[in-house]
Short mmCIF file of C-alpha atoms and ligand atoms in Angstrom, two decimals:
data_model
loop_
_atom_site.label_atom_id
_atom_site.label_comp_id
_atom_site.label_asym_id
_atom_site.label_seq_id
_atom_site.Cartn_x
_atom_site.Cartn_y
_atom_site.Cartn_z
CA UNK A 1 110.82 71.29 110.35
CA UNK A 2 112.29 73.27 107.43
CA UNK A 3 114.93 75.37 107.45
CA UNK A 4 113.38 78.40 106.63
CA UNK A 5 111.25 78.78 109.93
CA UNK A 6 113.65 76.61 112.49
CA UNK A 7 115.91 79.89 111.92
CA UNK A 8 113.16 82.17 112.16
CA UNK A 9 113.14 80.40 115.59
CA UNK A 10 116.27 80.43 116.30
CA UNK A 11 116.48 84.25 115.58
CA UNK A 12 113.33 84.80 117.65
CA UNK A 13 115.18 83.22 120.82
CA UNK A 14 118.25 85.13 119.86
CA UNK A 15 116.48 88.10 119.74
CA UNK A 16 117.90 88.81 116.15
CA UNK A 17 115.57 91.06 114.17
CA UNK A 18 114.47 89.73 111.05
CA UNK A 19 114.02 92.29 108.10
CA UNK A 20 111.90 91.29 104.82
CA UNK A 21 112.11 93.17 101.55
CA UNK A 22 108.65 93.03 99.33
CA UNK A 23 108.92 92.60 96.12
CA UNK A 24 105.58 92.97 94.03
CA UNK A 25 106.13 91.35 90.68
CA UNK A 26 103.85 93.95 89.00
CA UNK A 27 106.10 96.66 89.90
CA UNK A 28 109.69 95.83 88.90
CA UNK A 29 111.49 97.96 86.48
CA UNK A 30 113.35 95.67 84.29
CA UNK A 31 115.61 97.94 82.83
CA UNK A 32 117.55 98.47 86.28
CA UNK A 33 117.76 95.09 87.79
CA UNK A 34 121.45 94.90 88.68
CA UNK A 35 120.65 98.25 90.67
CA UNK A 36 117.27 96.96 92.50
CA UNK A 37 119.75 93.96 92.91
CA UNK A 38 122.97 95.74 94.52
CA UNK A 39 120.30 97.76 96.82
CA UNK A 40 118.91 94.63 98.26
CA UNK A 41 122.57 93.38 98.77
CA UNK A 42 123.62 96.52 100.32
CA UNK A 43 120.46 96.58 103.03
CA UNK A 44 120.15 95.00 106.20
CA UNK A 45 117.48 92.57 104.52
CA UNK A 46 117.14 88.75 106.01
CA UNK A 47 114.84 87.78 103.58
CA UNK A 48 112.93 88.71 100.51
CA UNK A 49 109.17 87.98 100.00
CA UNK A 50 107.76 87.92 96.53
CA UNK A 51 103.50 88.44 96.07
CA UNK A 52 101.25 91.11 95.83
CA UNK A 53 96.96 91.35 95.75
CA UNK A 54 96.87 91.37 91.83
CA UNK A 55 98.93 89.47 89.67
CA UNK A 56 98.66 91.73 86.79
CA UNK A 57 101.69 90.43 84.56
CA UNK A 58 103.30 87.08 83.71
CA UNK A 59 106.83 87.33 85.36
CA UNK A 60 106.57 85.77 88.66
CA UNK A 61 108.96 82.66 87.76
CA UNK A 62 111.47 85.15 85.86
CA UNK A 63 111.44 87.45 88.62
CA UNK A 64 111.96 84.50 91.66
CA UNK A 65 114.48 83.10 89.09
CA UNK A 66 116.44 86.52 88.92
CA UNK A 67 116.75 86.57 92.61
CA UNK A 68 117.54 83.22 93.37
CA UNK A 69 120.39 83.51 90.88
CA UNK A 70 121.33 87.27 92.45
CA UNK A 71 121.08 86.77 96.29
CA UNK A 72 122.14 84.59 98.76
CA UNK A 73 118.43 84.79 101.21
CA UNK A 74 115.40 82.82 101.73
CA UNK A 75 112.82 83.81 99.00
CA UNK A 76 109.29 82.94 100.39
CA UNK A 77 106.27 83.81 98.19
CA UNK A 78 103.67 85.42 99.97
CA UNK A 79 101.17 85.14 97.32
CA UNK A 80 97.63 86.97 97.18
CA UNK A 81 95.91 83.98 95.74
CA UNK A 82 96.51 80.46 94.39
CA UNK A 83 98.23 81.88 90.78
CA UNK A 84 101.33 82.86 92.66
CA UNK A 85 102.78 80.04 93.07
CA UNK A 86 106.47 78.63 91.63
CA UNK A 87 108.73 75.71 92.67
CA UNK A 88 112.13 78.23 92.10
CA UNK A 89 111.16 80.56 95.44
CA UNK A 90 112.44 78.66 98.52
CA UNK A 91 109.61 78.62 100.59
CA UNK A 92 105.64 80.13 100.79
CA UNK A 93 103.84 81.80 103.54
CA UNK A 94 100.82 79.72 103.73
CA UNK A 95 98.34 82.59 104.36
CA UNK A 96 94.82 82.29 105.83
CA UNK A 97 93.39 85.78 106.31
CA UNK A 98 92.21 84.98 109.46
CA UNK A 99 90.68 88.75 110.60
CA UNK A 100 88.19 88.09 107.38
CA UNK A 101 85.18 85.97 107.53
CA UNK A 102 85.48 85.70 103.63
CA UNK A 103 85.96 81.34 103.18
CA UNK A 104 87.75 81.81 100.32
CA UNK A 105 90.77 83.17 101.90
CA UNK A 106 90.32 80.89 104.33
CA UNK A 107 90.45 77.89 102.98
CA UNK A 108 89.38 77.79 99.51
CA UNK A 109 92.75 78.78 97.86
CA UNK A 110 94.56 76.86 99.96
CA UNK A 111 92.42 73.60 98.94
CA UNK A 112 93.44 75.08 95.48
CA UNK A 113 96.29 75.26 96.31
CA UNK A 114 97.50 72.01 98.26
CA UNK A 115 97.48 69.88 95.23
CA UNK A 116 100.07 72.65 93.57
CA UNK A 117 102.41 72.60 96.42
CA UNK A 118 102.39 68.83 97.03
CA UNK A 119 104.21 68.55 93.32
CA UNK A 120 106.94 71.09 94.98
CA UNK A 121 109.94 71.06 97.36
CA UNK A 122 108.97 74.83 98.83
CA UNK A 123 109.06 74.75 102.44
CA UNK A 124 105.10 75.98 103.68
CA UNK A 125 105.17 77.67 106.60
CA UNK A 126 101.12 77.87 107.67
CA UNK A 127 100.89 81.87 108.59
CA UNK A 128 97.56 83.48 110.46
CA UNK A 129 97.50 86.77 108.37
CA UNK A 130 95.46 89.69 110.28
CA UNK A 131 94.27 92.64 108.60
CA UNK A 132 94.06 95.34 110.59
CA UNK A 133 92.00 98.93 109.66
CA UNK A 134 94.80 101.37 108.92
CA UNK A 135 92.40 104.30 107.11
CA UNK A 136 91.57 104.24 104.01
CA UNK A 137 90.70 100.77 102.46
CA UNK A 138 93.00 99.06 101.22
CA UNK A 139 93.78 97.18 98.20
CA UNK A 140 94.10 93.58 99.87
CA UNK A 141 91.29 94.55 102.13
CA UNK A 142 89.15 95.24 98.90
CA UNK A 143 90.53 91.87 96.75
CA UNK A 144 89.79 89.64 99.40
CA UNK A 145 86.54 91.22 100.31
CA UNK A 146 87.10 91.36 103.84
CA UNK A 147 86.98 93.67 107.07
CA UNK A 148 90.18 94.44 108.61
CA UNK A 149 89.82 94.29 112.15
CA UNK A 150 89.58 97.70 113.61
CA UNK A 151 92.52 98.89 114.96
CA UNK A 152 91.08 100.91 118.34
CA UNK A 153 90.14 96.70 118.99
CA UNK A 154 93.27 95.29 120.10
CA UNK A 155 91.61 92.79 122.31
CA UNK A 156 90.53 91.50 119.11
CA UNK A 157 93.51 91.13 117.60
CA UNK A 158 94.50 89.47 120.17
CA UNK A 159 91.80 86.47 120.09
CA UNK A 160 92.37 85.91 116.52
CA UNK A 161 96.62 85.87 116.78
CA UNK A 162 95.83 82.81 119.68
CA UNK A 163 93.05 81.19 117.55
CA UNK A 164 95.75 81.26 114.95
CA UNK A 165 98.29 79.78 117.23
CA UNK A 166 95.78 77.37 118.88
CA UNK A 167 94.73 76.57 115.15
CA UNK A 168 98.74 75.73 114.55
CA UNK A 169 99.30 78.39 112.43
CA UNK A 170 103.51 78.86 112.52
CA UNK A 171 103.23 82.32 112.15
CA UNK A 172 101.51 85.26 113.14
CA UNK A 173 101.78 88.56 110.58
CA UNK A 174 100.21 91.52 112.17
CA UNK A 175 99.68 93.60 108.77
CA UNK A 176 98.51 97.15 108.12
CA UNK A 177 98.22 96.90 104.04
CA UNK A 178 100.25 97.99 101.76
CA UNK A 179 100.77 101.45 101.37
CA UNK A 180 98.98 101.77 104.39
CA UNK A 181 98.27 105.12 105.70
CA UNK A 182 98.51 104.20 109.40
CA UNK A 183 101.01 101.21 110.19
CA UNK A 184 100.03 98.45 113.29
CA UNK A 185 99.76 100.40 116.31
CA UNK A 186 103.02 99.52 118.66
CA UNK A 187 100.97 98.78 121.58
CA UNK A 188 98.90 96.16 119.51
CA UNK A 189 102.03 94.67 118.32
CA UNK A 190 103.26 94.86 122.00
CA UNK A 191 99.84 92.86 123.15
CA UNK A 192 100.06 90.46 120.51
CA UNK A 193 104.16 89.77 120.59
CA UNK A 194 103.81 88.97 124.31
CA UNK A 195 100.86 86.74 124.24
CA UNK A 196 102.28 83.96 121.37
CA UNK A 197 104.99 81.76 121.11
CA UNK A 198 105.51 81.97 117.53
CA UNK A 199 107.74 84.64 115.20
CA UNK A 200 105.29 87.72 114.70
CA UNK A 201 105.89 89.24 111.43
CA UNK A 202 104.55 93.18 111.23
CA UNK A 203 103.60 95.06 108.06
CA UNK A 204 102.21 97.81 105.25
CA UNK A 205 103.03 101.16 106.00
CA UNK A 206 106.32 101.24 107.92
CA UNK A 207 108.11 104.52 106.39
CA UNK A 208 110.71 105.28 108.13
CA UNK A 209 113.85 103.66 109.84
CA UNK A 210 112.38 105.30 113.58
CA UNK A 211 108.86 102.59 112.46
CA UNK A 212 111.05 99.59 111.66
CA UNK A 213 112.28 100.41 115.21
CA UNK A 214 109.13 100.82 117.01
CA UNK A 215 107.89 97.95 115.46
CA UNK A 216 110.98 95.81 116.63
CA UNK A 217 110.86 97.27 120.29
CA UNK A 218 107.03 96.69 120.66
CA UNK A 219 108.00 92.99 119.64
CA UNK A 220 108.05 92.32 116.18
CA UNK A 221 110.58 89.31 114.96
CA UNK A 222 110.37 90.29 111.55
CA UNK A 223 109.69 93.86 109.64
CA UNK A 224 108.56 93.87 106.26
CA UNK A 225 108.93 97.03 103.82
CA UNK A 226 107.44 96.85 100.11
CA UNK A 227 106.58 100.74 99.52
CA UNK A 228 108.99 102.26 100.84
CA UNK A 229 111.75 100.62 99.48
CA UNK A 230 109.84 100.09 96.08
CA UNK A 231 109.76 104.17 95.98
CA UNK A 232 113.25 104.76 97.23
CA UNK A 233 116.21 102.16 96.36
CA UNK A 234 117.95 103.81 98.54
CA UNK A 235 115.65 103.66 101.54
CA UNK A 236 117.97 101.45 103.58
CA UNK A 237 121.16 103.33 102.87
CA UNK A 238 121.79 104.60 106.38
CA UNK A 239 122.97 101.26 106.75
CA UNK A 240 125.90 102.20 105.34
CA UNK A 241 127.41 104.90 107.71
C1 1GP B 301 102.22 94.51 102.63
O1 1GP B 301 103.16 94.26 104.77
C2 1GP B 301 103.45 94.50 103.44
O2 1GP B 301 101.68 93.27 102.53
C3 1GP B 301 104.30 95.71 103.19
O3 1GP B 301 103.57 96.91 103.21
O4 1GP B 301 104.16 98.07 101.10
O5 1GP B 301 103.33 99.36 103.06
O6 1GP B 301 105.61 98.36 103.09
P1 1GP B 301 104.22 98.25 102.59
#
């Protein structure tokens, strides 16, 4: 088992909170680095993930380099198709978008992408991904031209986390969209966290410190914030007092 996910587990049965920062490649500004840098040093972040739907510009590697060479945490790519892929990140969450009937997300980039990863030392840690409806459509919703699941269905939800599990998928990640206007509903995360063994990560639209908290207390293991943080360096700062 890699190291990556035995201390996702260990956290998990620790009950230490996990926090991910997303970092979209499209969107960094390269003239303030060192600042984007010293933010993510200065937040309560476990571990940074690095992907986004589109992969508009060419800087993946430079950006996974940058970070690798800036901060001391796991960098896993969580990549919206097979062209996000580098050996410098540390590890990848090896999606299939399991709420979507659409094969290609769920299994045709991976066969794309198998070959790719053999040639690499990442760690793969096999992840059920599960869109769920948060309003308006979304953009990975729209890319992957699929249905989220709709979110007044938590019973389905729930039969596609355990196929997931039952499937062997490592992790489950419970996710809203980014920039979503409604995040996972806390009693869906609640269902889902106390039916599976395995670290549930929970996603897109989480705002505010008070929603990283719900989402923790309903059951989440680990948080992730791309928007928030992405608008607002200093999102995380009450960390500080
Ligand atoms: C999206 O779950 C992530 O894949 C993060 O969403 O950008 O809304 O924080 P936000």
């Amino acid at each position: 088992m890699g190291t990556i996910y035995s201390d996702l587990l260990s956290a998990k049965a620790k009950k230490q909170k996990q926090l991910a920062v997303l970092l979209d490649p499209d969107k960094i500004d390269w003239e303030h680095t060192e600042h984007l840098i010293r933010k993510i040093k200065q937040s309560p972040a476990t571990h940074i993930f690095v992907g986004g739907s589109l992969l508009l510009t060419n800087v993946l590697d430079q950006l996974v380099a940058l970070l690798k060479q800036q901060l001391d945490l796991p960098i896993l790519l969580f990549p919206g198709n097979v062209s996000q892929i580098t050996p410098r990140a540390d590890g990848i969450l090896f999606l299939s978008l399991l709420s979507g009937r659409n094969p290609d997300y769920l299994i045709g980039q991976q066969v794309l992408a198998a070959p790719i990863l053999q040639q690499t030392s990442l760690e793969i840690i096999s992840t059920a991904y599960i869109l769920i409806e948060s309003g308006k459509q979304t953009t990975v919703s729209y890319v992957s031209n699929t249905l989220p699941i709709p979110a007044d269905k938590p019973e389905i939800v729930l039969a596609t986390a355990l196929a997931g599990t039952m499937i062997g998928h490592k992790l489950v990640y419970l996710e809203a969209g980014s920039g979503a206007e409604r995040k996972v509903d806390p009693e869906t995360i609640r269902l889902i966290a106390s039916n599976i063994q395995v670290p549930l990560i929970v996603g897109g639209g989480i705002r505010s410190r008070s929603a990283m908290e719900e989402a923790y207390e309903a059951g989440a293991d680990l948080v992730v914030i791309g928007t928030a943080f992405e608008k607002d360096n200093n999102f995380f700062d009450y960390k500080k007092a």
